[in-house]
Coordinates of C-alpha atoms in Angstrom, one line a residue:
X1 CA -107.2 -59.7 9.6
X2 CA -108.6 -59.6 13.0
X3 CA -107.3 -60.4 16.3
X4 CA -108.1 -63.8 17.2
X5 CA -110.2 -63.7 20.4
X6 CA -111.0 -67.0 22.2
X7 CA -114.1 -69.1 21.5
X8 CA -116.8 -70.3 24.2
X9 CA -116.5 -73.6 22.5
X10 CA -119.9 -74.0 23.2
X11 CA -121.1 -71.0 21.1
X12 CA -121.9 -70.1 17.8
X13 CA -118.8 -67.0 16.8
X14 CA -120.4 -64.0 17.3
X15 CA -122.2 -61.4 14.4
X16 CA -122.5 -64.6 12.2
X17 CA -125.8 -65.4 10.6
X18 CA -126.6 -68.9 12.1
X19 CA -125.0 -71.9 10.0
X20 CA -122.7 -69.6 7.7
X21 CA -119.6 -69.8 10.3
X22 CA -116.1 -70.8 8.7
X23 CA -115.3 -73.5 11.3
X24 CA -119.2 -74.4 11.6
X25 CA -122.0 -74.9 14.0
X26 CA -123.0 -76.8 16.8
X27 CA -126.5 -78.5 15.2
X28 CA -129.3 -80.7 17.0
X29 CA -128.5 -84.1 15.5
X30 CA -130.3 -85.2 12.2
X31 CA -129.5 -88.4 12.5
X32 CA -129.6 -91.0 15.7
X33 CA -128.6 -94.4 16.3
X34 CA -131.6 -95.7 18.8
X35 CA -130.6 -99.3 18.7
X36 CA -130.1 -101.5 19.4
X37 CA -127.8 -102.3 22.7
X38 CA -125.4 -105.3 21.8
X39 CA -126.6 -104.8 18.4
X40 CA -123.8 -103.6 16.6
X41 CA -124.3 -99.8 17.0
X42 CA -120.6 -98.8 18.4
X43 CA -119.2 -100.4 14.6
X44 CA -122.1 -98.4 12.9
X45 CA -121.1 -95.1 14.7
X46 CA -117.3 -96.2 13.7
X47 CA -117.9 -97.0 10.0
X48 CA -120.6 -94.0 9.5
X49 CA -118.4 -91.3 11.1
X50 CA -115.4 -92.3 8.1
X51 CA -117.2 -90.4 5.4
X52 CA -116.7 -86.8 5.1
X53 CA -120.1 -85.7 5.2
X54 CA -120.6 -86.9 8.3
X55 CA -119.8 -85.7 12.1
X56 CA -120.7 -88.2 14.6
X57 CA -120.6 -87.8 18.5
X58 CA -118.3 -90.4 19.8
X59 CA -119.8 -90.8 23.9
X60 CA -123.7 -92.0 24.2
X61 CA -125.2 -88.5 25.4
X62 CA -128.0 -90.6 26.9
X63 CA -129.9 -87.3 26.3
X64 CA -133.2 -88.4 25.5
X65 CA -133.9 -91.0 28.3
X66 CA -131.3 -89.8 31.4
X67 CA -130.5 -86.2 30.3
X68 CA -133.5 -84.6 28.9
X69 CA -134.0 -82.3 31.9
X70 CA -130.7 -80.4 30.8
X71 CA -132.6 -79.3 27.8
X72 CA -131.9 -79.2 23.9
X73 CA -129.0 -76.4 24.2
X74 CA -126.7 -78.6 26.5
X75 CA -127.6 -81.2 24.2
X76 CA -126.9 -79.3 21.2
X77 CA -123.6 -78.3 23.3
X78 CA -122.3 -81.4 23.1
X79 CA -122.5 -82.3 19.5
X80 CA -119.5 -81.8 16.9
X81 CA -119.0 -78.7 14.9
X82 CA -120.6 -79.3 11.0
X83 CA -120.2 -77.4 7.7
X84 CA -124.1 -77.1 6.5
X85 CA -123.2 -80.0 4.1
X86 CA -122.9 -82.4 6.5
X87 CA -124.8 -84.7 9.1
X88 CA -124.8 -84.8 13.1
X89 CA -124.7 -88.2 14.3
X90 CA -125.3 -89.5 17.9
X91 CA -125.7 -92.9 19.5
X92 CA -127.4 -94.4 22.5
X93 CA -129.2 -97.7 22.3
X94 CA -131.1 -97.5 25.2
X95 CA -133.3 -94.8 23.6
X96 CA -135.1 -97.9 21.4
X97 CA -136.3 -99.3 24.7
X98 CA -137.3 -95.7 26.3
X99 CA -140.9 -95.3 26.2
X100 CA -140.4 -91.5 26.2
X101 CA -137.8 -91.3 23.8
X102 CA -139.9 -91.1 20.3
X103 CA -141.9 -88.5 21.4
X104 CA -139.5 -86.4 22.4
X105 CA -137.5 -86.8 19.5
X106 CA -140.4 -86.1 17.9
X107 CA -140.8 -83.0 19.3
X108 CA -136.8 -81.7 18.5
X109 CA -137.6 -82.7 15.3
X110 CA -140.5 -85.0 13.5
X111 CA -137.8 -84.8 10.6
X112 CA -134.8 -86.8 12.8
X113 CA -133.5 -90.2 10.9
X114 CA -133.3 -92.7 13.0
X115 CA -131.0 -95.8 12.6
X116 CA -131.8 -99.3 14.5
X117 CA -128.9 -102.2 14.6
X118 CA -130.8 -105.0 15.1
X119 CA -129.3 -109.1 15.6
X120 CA -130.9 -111.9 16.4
X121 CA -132.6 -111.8 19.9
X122 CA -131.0 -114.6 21.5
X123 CA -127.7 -114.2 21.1
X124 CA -128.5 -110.4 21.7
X125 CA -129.5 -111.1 25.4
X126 CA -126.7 -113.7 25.7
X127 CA -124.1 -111.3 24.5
X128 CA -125.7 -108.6 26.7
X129 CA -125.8 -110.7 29.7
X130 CA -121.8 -111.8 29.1
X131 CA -120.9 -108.0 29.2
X132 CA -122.8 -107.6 32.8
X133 CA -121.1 -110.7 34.0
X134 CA -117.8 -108.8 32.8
X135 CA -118.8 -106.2 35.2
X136 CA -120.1 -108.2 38.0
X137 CA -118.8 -111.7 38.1
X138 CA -121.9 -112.4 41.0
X139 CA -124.7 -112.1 39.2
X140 CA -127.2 -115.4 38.9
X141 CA -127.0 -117.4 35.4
X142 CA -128.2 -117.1 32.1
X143 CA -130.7 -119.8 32.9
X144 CA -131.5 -118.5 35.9
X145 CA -132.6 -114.8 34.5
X146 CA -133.9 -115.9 31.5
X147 CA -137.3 -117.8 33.1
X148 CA -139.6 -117.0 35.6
X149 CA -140.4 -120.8 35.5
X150 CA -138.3 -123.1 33.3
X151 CA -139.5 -126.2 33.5
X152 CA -142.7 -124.1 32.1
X153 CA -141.0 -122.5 30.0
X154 CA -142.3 -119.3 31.3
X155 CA -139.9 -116.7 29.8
X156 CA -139.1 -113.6 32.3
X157 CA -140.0 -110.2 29.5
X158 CA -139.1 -108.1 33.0
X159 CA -135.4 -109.1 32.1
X160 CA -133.7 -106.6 30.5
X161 CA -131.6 -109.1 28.0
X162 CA -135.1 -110.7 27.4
X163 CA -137.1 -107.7 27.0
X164 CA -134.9 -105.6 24.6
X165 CA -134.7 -108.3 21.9
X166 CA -138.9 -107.7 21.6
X167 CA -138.4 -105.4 19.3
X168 CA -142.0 -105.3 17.4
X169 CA -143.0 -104.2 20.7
X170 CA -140.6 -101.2 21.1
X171 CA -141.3 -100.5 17.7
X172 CA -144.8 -99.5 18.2
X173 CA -144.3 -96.8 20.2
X174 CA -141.4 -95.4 17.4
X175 CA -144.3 -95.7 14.7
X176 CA -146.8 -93.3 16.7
X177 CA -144.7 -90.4 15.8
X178 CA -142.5 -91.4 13.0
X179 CA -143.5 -93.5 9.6
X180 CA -141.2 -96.2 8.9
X181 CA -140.1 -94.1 6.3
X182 CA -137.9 -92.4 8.5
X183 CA -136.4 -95.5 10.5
X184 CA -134.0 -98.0 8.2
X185 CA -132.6 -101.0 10.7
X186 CA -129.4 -102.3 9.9
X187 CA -129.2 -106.4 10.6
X188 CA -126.1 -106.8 12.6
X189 CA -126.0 -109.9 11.1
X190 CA -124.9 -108.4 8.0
X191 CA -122.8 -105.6 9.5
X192 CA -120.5 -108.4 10.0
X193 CA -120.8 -110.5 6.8
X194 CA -121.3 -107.5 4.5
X195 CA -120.1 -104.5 6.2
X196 CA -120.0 -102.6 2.7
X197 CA -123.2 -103.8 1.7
X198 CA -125.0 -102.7 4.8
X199 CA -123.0 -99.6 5.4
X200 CA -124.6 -98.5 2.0
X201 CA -127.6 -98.9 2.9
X202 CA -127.2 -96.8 5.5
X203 CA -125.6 -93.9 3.0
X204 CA -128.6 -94.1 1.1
X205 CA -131.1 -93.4 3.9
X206 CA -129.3 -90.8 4.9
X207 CA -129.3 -89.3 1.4
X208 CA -125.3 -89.3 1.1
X209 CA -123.0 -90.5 -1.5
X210 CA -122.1 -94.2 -1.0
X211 CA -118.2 -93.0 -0.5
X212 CA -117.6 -96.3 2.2
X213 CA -117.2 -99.3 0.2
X214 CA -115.3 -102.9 0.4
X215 CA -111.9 -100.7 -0.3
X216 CA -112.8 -99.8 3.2
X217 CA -113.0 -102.9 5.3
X218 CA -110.8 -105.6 6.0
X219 CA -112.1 -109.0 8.3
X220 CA -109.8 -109.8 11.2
X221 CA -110.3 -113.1 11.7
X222 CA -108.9 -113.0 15.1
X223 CA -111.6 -110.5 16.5
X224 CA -114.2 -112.2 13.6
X225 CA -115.0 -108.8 13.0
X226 CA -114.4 -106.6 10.0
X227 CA -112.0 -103.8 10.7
X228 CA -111.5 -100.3 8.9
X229 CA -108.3 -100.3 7.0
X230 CA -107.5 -96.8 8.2
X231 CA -108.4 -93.8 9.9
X232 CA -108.5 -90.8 8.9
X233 CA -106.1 -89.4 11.4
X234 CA -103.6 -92.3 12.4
X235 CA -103.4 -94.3 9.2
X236 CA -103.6 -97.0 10.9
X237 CA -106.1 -99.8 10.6
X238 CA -108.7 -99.3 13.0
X239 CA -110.5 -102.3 15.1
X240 CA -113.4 -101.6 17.8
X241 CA -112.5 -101.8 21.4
X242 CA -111.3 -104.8 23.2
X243 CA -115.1 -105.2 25.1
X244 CA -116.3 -106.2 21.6
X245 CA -115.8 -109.6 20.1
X246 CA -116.1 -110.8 23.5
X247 CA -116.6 -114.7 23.5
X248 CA -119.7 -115.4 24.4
X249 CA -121.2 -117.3 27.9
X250 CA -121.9 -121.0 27.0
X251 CA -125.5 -121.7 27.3
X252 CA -127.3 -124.6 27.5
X253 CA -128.7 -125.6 23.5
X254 CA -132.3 -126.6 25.1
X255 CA -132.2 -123.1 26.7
X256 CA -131.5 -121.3 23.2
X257 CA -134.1 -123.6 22.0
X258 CA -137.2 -122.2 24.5
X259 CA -135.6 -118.5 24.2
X260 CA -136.1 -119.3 20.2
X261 CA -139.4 -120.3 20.4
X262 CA -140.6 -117.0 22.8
X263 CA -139.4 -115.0 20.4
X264 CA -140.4 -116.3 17.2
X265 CA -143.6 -114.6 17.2
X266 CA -142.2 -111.5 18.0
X267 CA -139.9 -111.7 15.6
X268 CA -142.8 -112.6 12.8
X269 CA -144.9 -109.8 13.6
X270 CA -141.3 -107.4 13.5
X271 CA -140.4 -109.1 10.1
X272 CA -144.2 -107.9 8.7
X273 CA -144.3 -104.6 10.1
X274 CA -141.2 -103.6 8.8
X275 CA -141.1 -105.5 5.3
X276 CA -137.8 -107.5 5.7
X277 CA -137.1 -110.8 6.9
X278 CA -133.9 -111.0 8.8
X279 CA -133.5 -114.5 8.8
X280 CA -133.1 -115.4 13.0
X281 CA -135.5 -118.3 12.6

């Protein structure tokens, strides 16, 4: 046997063809969750990273919009080791909304899967604005960011909240490099619902066996969230953070109402590009 000599645990163990190491390699990602923020990406990354063929990177690496100056080896530095049967998965949602992004995931690799959580717009940007109030209690209202003039009904898209929930828009720039092919969107509609049913949809498109199933999932009602029934490690059921289930801002129903209609046509046109209706109107 030989001696054991310590690791850079950033590198590859040396005199081993690339890939064929016993406790595996540090690979680009073949898979990333884009989207969406407040979408329902954390509980994708959660439930993916439960099968075995999968190794998922548990912080947002913000690579691709904050990071990309570090280049791809501190990137690839950061993900999990993998056996060559299974998949590297990262998450950051802001990388839907990053007009570089595509193209430079593009050019890691025009074969990357990419994975968008999308929900209904409108509660997106009111569940997005209750986690900034969480942060900073000062900030103006709902109402207040929402329009640039509301007896108008003139919507403010420079928002953040507003603008992320556009998706057909973001989407364009994705389908410049990718074909749709290569981008499934999960409705996190469903992913609450039907976590089994959408979490196989996700096995499928990333070409592994449907191993997470209902046996998998339990719904606490008091989160009103479904919840794995263990992990792998504590055998313990596992739930997502405190910061999610968060009970939403109350907003004013004529409010939702002019929000609803500024986004119905976006959401039409997102509906017909990608081929499934997800049922917001």
């Amino acid at each position: 046997a030989h001696a054991r000599r310590p690791r850079d645990p950033s590198a590859p163990p040396a005199g081993s063809p690339p890939g064929s190491s016993r406790p595996g390699a540090k690979r680009l990602p073949q898979a990333i969750v884009v989207g969406v923020k407040k979408g329902g990406t954390r509980a994708v990354l959660e439930f993916i990273r439960v099968h075995p063929d999968v190794r998922a990177l548990g912080t947002e690496p913000h690579f691709f919009d904050r990071n990309y100056d570090r280049g791809l080896e501190w990137y690839r530095s950061l993900m999990p080791r993998t056996l060559d049967s299974q998949i590297t998965v990262e998450k950051t949602p802001s990388y839907f909304v990053t007009k570089e992004a595509p193209r430079r995931i593009f050019n890691m690799s025009r074969d990357t899967k990419l994975i968008v959580v999308v929900r209904n717009p409108v509660t997106r940007a009111i569940s997005d604005y209750t986690q900034t109030l969480s942060k900073k209690p000062d900030i103006p209202t709902f109402e207040g960011l929402s329009f640039r003039n509301r007896s108008l009904g003139l919507v403010d898209t420079s928002w953040n909240a507003i603008r992320i929930g556009m998706y057909a828009v973001h989407l364009e720039s994705w389908l410049q490099y990718f074909p749709l092919s290569q981008i499934h969107f999960v409705s996190g509609e469903k992913l609450i619902t039907d976590p089994a049913g959408e979490m196989g949809k996700v096995q499928d498109f990333l070409g592994i066996k449907r191993v997470i199933t209902d046996k998998h999932f339990y719904f606490n009602k008091t989160k009103g969230f479904p919840c794995l029934k263990k992990s792998e490690s504590s055998g313990l059921p596992r739930c997502l953070g405190k910061s999610k289930g968060r009970t939403h801002v109350q907003i004013d129903p004529e409010v939702i109402e002019q929000l609803r209609d500024f986004y119905r046509p976006y959401n039409i046109k997102f509906y017909e590009t990608v081929g499934q209706d997800f049922r917001w109107e």
